[in-house]
Short mmCIF file of C-alpha atoms in Angstrom, two decimals:
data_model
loop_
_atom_site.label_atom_id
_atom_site.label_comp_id
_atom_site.label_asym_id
_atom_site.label_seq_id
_atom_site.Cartn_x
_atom_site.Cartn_y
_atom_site.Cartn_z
CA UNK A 887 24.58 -73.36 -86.43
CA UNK A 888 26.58 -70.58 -85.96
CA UNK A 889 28.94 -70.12 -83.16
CA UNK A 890 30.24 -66.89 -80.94
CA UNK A 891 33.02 -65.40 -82.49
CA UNK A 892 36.30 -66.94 -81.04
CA UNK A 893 40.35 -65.55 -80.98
CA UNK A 894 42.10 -68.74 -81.79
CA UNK A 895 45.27 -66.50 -82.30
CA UNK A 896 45.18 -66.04 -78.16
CA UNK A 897 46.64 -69.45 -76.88
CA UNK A 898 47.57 -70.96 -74.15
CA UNK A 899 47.49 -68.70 -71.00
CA UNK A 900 44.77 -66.40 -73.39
CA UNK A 901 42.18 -68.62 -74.67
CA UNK A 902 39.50 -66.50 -72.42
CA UNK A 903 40.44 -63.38 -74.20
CA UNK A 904 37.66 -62.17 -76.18
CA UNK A 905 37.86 -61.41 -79.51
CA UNK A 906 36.58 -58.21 -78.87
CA UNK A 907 39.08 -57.15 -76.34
CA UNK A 908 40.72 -54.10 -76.68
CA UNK A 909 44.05 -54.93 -78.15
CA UNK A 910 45.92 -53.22 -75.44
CA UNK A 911 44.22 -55.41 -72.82
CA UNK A 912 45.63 -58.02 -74.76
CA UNK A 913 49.08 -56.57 -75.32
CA UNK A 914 49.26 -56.61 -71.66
CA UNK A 915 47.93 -60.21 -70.85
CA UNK A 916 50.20 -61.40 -73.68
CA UNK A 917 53.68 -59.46 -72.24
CA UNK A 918 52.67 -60.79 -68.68
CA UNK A 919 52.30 -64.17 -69.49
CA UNK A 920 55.31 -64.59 -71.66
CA UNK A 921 57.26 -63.19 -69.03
CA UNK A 922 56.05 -65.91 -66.90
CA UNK A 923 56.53 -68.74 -69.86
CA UNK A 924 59.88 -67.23 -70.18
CA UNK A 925 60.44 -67.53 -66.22
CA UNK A 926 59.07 -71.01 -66.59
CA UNK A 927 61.28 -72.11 -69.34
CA UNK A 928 58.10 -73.58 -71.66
CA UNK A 929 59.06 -72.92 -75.02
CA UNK A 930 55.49 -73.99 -75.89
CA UNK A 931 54.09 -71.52 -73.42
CA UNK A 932 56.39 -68.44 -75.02
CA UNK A 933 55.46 -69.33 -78.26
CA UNK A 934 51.48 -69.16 -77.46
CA UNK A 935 51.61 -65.85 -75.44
CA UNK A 936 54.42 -64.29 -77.53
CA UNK A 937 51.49 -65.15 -80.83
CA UNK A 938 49.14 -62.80 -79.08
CA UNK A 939 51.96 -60.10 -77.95
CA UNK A 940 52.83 -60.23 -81.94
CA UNK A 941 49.11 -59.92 -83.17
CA UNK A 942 49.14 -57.20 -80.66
CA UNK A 943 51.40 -55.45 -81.77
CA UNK A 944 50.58 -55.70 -85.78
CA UNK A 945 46.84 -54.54 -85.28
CA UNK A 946 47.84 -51.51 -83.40
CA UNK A 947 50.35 -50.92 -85.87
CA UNK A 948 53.58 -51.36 -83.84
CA UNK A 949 55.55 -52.91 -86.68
CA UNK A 950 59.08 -53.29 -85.17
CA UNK A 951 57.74 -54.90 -82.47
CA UNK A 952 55.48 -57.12 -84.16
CA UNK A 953 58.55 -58.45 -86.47
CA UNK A 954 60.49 -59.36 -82.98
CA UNK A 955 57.63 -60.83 -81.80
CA UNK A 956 56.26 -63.29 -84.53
CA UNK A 957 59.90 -64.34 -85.54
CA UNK A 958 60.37 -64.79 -81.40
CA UNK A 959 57.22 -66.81 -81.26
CA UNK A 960 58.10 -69.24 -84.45
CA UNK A 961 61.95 -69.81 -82.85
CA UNK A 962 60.30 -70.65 -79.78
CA UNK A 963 58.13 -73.24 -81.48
CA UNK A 964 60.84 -74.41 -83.40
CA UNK A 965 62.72 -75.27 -80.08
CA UNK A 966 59.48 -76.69 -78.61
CA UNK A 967 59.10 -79.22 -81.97
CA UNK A 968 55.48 -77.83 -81.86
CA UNK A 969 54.48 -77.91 -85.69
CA UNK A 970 51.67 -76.41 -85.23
CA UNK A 971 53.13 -73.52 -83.35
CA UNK A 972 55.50 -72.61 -85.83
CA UNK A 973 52.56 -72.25 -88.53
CA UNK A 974 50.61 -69.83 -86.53
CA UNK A 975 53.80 -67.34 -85.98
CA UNK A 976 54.70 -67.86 -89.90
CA UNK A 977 50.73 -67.07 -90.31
CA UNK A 978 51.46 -63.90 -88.04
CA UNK A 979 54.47 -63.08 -89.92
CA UNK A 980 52.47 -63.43 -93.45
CA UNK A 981 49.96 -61.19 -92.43
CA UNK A 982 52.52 -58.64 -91.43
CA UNK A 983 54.06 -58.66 -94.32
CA UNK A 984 50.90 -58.36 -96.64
CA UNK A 985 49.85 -55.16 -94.54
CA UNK A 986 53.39 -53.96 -94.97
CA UNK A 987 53.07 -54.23 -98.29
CA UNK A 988 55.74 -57.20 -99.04
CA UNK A 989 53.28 -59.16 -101.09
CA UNK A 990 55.33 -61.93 -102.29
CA UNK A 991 56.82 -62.84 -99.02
CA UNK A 992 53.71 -62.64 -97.75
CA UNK A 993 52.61 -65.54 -100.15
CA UNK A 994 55.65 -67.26 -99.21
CA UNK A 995 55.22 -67.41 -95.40
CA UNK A 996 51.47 -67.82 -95.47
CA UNK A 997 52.15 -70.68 -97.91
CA UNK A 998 55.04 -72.50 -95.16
CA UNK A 999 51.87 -71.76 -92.77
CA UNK A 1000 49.38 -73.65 -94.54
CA UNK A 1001 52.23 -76.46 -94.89
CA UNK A 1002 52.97 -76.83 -91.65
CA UNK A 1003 49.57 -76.27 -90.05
CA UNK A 1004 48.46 -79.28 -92.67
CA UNK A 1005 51.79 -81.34 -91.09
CA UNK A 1006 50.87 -80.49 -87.60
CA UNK A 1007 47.10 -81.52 -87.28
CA UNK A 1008 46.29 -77.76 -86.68
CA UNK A 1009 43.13 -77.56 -88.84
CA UNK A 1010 42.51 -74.08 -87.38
CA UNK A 1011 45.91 -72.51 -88.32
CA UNK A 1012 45.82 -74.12 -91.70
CA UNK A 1013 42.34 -72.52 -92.38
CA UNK A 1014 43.98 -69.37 -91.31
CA UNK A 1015 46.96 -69.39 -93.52
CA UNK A 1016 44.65 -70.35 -96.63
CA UNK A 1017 42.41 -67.51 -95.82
CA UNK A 1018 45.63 -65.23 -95.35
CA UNK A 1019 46.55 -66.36 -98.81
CA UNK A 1020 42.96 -65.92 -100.58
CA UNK A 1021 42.97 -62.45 -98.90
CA UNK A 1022 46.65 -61.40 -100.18
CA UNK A 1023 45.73 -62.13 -103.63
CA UNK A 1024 42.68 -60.42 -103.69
CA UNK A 1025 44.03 -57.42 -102.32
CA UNK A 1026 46.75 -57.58 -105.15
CA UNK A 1027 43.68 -57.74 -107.32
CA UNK A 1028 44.34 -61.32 -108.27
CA UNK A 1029 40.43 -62.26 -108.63
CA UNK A 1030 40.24 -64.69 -110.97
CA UNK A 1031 43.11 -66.57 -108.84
CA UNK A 1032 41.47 -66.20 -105.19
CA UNK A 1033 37.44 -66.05 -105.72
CA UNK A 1034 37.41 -70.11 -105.96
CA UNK A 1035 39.78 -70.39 -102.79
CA UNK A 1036 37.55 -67.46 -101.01
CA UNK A 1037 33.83 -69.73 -101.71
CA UNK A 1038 35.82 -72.75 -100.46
CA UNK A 1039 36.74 -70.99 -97.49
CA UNK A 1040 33.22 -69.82 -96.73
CA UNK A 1041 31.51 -73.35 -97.52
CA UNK A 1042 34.00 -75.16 -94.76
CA UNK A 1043 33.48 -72.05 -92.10
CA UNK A 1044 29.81 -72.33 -92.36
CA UNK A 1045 30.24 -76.16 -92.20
CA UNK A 1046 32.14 -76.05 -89.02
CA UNK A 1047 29.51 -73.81 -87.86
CA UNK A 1048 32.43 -70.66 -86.98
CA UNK A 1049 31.26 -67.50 -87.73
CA UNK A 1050 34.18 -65.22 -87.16
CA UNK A 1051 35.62 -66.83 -90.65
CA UNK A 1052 32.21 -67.29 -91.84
CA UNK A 1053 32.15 -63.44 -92.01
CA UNK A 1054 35.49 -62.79 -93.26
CA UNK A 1055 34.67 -65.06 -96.12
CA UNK A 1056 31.80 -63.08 -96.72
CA UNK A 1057 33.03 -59.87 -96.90
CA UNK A 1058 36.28 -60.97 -99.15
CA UNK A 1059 33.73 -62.05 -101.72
CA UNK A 1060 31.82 -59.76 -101.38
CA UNK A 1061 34.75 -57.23 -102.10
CA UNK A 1062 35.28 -58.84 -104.87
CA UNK A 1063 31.99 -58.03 -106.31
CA UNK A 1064 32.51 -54.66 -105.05
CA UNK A 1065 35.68 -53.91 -107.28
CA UNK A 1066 34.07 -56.22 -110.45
CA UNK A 1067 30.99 -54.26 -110.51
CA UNK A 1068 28.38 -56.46 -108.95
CA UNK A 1069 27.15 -54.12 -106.29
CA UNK A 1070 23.52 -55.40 -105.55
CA UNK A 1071 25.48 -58.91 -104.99
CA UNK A 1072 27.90 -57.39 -102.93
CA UNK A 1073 25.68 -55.31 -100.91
CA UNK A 1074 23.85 -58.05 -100.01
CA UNK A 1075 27.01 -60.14 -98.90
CA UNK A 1076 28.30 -57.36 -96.56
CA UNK A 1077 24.40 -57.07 -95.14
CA UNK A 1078 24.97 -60.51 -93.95
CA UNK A 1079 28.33 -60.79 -92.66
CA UNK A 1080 26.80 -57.62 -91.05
CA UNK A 1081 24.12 -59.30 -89.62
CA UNK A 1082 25.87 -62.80 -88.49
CA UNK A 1083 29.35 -60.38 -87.03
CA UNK A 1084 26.69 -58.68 -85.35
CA UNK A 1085 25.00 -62.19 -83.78
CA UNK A 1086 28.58 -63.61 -83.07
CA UNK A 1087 29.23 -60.68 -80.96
CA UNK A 1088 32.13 -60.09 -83.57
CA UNK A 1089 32.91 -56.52 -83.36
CA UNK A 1090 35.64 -56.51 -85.28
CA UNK A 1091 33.94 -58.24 -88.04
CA UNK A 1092 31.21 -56.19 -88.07
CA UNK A 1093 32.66 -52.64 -88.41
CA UNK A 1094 34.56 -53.90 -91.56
CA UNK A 1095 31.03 -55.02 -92.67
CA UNK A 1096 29.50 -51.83 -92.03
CA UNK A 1097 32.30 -49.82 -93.60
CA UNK A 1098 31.99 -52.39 -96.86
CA UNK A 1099 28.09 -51.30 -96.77
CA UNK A 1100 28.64 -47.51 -96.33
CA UNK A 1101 30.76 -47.95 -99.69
CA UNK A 1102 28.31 -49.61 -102.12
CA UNK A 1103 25.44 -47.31 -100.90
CA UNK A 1104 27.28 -44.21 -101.05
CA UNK A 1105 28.89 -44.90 -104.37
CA UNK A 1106 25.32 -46.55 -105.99
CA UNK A 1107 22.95 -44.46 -104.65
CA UNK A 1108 24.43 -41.57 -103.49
CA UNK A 1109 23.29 -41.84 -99.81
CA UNK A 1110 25.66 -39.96 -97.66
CA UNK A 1111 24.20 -39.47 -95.19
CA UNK A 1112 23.31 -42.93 -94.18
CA UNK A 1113 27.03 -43.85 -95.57
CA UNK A 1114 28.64 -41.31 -92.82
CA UNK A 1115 26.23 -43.10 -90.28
CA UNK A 1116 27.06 -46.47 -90.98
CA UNK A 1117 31.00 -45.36 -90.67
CA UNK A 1118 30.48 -43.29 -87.76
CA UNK A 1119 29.14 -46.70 -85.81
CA UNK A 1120 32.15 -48.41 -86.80
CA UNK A 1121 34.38 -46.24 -85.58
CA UNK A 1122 33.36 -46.37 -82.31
CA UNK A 1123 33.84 -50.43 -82.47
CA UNK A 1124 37.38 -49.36 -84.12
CA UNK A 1125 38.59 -46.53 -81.57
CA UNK A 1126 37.11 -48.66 -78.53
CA UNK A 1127 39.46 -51.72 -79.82
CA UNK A 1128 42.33 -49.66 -80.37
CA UNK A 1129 42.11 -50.92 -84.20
CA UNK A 1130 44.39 -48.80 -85.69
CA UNK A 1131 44.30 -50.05 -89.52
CA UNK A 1132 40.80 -50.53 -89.89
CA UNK A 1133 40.09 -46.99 -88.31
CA UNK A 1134 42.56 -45.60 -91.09
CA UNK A 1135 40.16 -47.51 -93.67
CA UNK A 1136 37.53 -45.92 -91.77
CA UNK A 1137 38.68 -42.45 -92.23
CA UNK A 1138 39.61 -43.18 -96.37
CA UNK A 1139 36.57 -44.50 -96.87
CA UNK A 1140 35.03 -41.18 -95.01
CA UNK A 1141 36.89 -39.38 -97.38
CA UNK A 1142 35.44 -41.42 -100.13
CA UNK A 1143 31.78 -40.59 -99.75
CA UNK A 1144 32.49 -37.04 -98.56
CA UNK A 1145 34.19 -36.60 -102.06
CA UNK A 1146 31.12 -38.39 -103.95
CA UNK A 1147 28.95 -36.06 -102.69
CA UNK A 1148 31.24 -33.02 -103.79
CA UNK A 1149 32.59 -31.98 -100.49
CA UNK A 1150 36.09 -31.93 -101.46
CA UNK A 1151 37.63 -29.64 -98.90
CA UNK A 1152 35.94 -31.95 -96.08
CA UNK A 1153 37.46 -35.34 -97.93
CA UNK A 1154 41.16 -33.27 -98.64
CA UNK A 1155 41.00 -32.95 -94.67
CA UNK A 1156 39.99 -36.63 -93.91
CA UNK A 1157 42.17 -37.86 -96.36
CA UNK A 1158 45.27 -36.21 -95.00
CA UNK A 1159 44.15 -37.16 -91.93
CA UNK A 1160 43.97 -41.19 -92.99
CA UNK A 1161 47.44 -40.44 -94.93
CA UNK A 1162 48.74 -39.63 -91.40
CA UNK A 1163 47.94 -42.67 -89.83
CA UNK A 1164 48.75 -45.20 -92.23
CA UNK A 1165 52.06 -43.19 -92.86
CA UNK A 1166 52.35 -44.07 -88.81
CA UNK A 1167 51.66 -47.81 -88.57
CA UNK A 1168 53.76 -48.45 -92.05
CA UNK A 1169 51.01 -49.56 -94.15
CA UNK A 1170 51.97 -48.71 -98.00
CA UNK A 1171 48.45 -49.43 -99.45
CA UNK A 1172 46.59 -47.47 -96.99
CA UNK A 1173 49.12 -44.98 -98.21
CA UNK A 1174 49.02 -45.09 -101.53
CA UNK A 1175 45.07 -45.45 -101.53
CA UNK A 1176 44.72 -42.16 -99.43
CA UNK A 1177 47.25 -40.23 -101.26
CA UNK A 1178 45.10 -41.14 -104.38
CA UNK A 1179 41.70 -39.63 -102.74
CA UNK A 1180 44.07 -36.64 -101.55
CA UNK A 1181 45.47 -36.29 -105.05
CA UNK A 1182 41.97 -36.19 -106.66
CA UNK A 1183 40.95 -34.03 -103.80
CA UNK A 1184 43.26 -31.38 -104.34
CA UNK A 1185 42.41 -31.64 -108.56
CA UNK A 1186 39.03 -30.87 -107.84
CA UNK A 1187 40.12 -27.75 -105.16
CA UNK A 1188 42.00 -26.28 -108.19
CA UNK A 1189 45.31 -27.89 -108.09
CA UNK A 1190 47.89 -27.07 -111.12
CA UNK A 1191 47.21 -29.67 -113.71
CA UNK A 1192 50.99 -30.51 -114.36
CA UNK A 1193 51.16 -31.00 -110.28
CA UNK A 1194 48.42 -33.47 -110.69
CA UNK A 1195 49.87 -35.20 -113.52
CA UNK A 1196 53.45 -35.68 -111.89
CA UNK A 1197 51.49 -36.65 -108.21
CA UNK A 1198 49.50 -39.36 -110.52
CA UNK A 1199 52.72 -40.76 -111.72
CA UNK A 1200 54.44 -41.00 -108.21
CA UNK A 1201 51.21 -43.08 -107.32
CA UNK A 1202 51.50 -45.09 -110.30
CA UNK A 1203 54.92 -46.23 -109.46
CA UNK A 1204 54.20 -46.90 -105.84
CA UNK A 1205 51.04 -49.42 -106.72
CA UNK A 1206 53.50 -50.94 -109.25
CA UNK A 1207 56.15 -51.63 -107.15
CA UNK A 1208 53.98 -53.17 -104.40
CA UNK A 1209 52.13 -54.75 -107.10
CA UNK A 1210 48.72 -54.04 -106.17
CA UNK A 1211 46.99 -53.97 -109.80
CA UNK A 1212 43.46 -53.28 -108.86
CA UNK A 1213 44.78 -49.63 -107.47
CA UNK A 1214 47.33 -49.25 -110.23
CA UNK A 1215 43.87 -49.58 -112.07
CA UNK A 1216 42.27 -46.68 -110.19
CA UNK A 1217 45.40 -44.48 -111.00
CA UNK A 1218 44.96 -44.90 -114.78
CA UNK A 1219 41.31 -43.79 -114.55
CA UNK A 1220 42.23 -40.98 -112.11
CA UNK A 1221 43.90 -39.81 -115.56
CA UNK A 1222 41.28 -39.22 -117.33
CA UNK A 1223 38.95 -38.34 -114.62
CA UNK A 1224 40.85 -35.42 -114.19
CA UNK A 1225 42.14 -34.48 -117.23
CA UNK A 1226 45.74 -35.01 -117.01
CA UNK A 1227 48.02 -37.37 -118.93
CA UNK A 1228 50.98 -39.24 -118.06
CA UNK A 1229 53.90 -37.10 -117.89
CA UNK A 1230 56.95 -40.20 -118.02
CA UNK A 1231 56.82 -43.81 -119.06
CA UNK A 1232 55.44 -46.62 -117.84
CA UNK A 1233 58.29 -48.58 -116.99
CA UNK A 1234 60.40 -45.26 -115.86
CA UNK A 1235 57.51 -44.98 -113.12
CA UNK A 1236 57.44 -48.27 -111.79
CA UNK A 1237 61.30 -49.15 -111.46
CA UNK A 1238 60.29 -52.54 -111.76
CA UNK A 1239 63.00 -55.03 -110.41
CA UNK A 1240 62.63 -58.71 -112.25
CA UNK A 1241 64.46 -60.36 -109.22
CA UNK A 1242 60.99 -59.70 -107.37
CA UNK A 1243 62.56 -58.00 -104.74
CA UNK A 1244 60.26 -56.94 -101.36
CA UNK A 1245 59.82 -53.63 -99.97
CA UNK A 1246 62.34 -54.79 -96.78
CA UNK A 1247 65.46 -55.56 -99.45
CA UNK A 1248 65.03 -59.11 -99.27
CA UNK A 1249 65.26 -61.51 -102.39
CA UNK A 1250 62.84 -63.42 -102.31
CA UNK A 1251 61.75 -65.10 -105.55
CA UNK A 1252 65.36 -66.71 -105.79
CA UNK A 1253 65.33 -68.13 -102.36
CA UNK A 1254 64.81 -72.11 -102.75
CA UNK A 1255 60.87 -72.36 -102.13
CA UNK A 1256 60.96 -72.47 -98.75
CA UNK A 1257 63.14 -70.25 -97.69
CA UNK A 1258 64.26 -71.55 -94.74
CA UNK A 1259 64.38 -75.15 -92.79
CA UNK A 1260 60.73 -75.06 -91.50
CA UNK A 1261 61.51 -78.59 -89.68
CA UNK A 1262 65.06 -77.64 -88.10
CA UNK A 1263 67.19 -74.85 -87.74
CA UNK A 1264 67.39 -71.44 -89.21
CA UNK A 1265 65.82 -68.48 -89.20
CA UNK A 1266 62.54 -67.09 -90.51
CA UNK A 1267 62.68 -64.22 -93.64
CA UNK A 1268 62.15 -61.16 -92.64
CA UNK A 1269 59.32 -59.22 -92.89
CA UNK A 1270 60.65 -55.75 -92.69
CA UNK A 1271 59.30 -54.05 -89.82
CA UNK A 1272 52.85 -53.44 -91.54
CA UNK A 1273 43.53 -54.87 -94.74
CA UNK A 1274 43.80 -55.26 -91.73
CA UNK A 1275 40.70 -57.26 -90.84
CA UNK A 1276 42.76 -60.55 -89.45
#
């Protein structure tokens, strides 16, 4: 039995909020609570509202602010010994990082998550961390890694009866068999989480279903029109939530079937205007995926093949140095889609530094495994300043 969508990320004071609130409603609740926490001199109670001023923040792509928050909320925790605190700011943190693009330190503080929400009793936060983790490697394009870890995920959310994760299990996989080829499989997955968002009263849930369904039946049957249908629903969930990120998805993906159907002045538009906002909330994939669609765009308007060639290459080092290898993919057929060839190396494109260095500076692959005391003192790595459906 499925339940109503919950927010387990508002605590404390904000356990009422609903998940579909619009996130600046909860910015608001969250700042005027942990003013009062703060007042109060509960460490506990600044470390629950300052989680939801942090999530906040991140979703409506406010990424300063979200970095002071989450690493605000975790000290807070710290202070308050509250284990399971601690993991659900480190999960917030994680998740930051993976939308800004700082992939291995996203690993690393969703991993400390898991740990500690395993330590603390927090079955909820753990579950959370783990699905942060299944859904950073699958957005590197680490299938073979995550699909196991995504099925587990699904089999203990529909256990436990909790739909919210029920769905985002659902549409990870079925992402997965998006990008591997099996689109009937996928297609039917999304149609689902579609359905049960939908019955959940999960908004959120349900426009990222809807924009996973507009994909498969633009791209496998050509049907724009019911594709531009499906995404103009969900962006009316995504602008009355204030969700920044997965309205810039919305608009790509816009872009996508406009281009499918050969309307590539309307996608060149859409695209730039996607490229805009993700270039605005900090998120490098979002980038680097429009920029793609803008690049093709433009090849298809007429653009000088040499231009194309050298734009292609940019991309190609981007997705390398973030690591994403299912869009580094997309790149090298872009290549011959269009008729171009590499114009430099490999390796000259993609810089790539063997220290494993993140996009923020930080080192992060020779820090001892942890990082950083997660049972004392110390302070949490940094996640440099922003998928995202969490």
């Amino acid at each position: 039995m499925q339940t109503k969508a919950l927010a387990p990320e508002y605590q404390g004071a904000l356990t009422k909020m609903s998940v579909n609130a619009s996130l600046t409603d909860v910015l608001a609740e969250g700042v005027r609570h942990l003013r009062q926490a703060e007042s109060s001199g509960s460490q506990e109670d600044v470390a629950r509202s300052g989680l939801a001023v942090a999530e906040a923040h991140r979703r409506l792509g406010q990424v300063a602010e979200a970095d002071r928050a989450w690493k605000a909320s975790y000290r807070a925790a710290r202070s308050a010994g509250n284990t399971g605190a601690m993991a659900w700011a480190l999960w917030s943190g994680g998740t930051l990082a993976r939308q800004r693009g700082a992939l291995r330190l996203a690993f690393r503080l969703l991993g400390l998550a898991a740990e500690l929400g395993k330590r603390g009793g927090d079955v909820v936060a753990r579950g959370y961390s783990l699905a942060g983790l299944a859904e950073t490697g699958r957005i590197q394009g680490d299938y073979a890694t995550v699909a196991a870890l995504h099925e587990q995920l699904l089999a203990e959310a529909r256990a436990r009866g909790e739909a919210r994760h029920t769905v985002w299990a659902l549409e990870g996989i079925a992402q997965i068999h998006r990008n591997t080829g099996s689109l009937d499989t996928a297609l039917e997955m999304f149609e689902e989480a579609a359905a049960l968002a939908g019955d959940a009263d999960d908004r959120r849930g349900r426009a990222w279903a809807l924009r996973g369904i507009a994909d498969i039946v633009s791209f496998r049957d050509g049907a724009t029109g019911r594709a531009l249908d499906l995404l103009a629903e969900a962006e009316v969930t995504c602008r009355e939530m204030n969700l920044s990120s997965a309205l810039a998805y919305n608009h790509k993906m816009r872009a996508n079937v406009l281009f499918r159907a050969g309307r590539y002045e309307a996608a060149r538009t859409v695209y730039e205007q996607a490229l805009g906002e993700f270039h605005a909330m900090g998120e490098p994939r979002g980038e680097a995926l429009a920029s793609l669609g803008l690049v093709k765009a433009r090849a298809r308007l007429g653009r000088d093949r040499d231009a194309t060639a050298a734009d292609l290459d940019r991309l190609r080092g981007r997705l390398g140095r973030i690591g994403l290898l299912n869009a580094r993919e997309m790149v090298e057929k872009a290549y011959a889609e269009l008729g171009v060839a590499p114009r430099v190396e490999d390796a000259e494109v993609t810089g790539t530094d063997t220290r494993g260095t993140d996009v923020t500076g930080t080192d992060v692959t020779s820090a001892p495994a942890t990082g950083f005391d997660v049972t004392g003192g110390g302070e949490p790595p940094a996640t440099g300043g922003r998928d995202e459906r969490r």
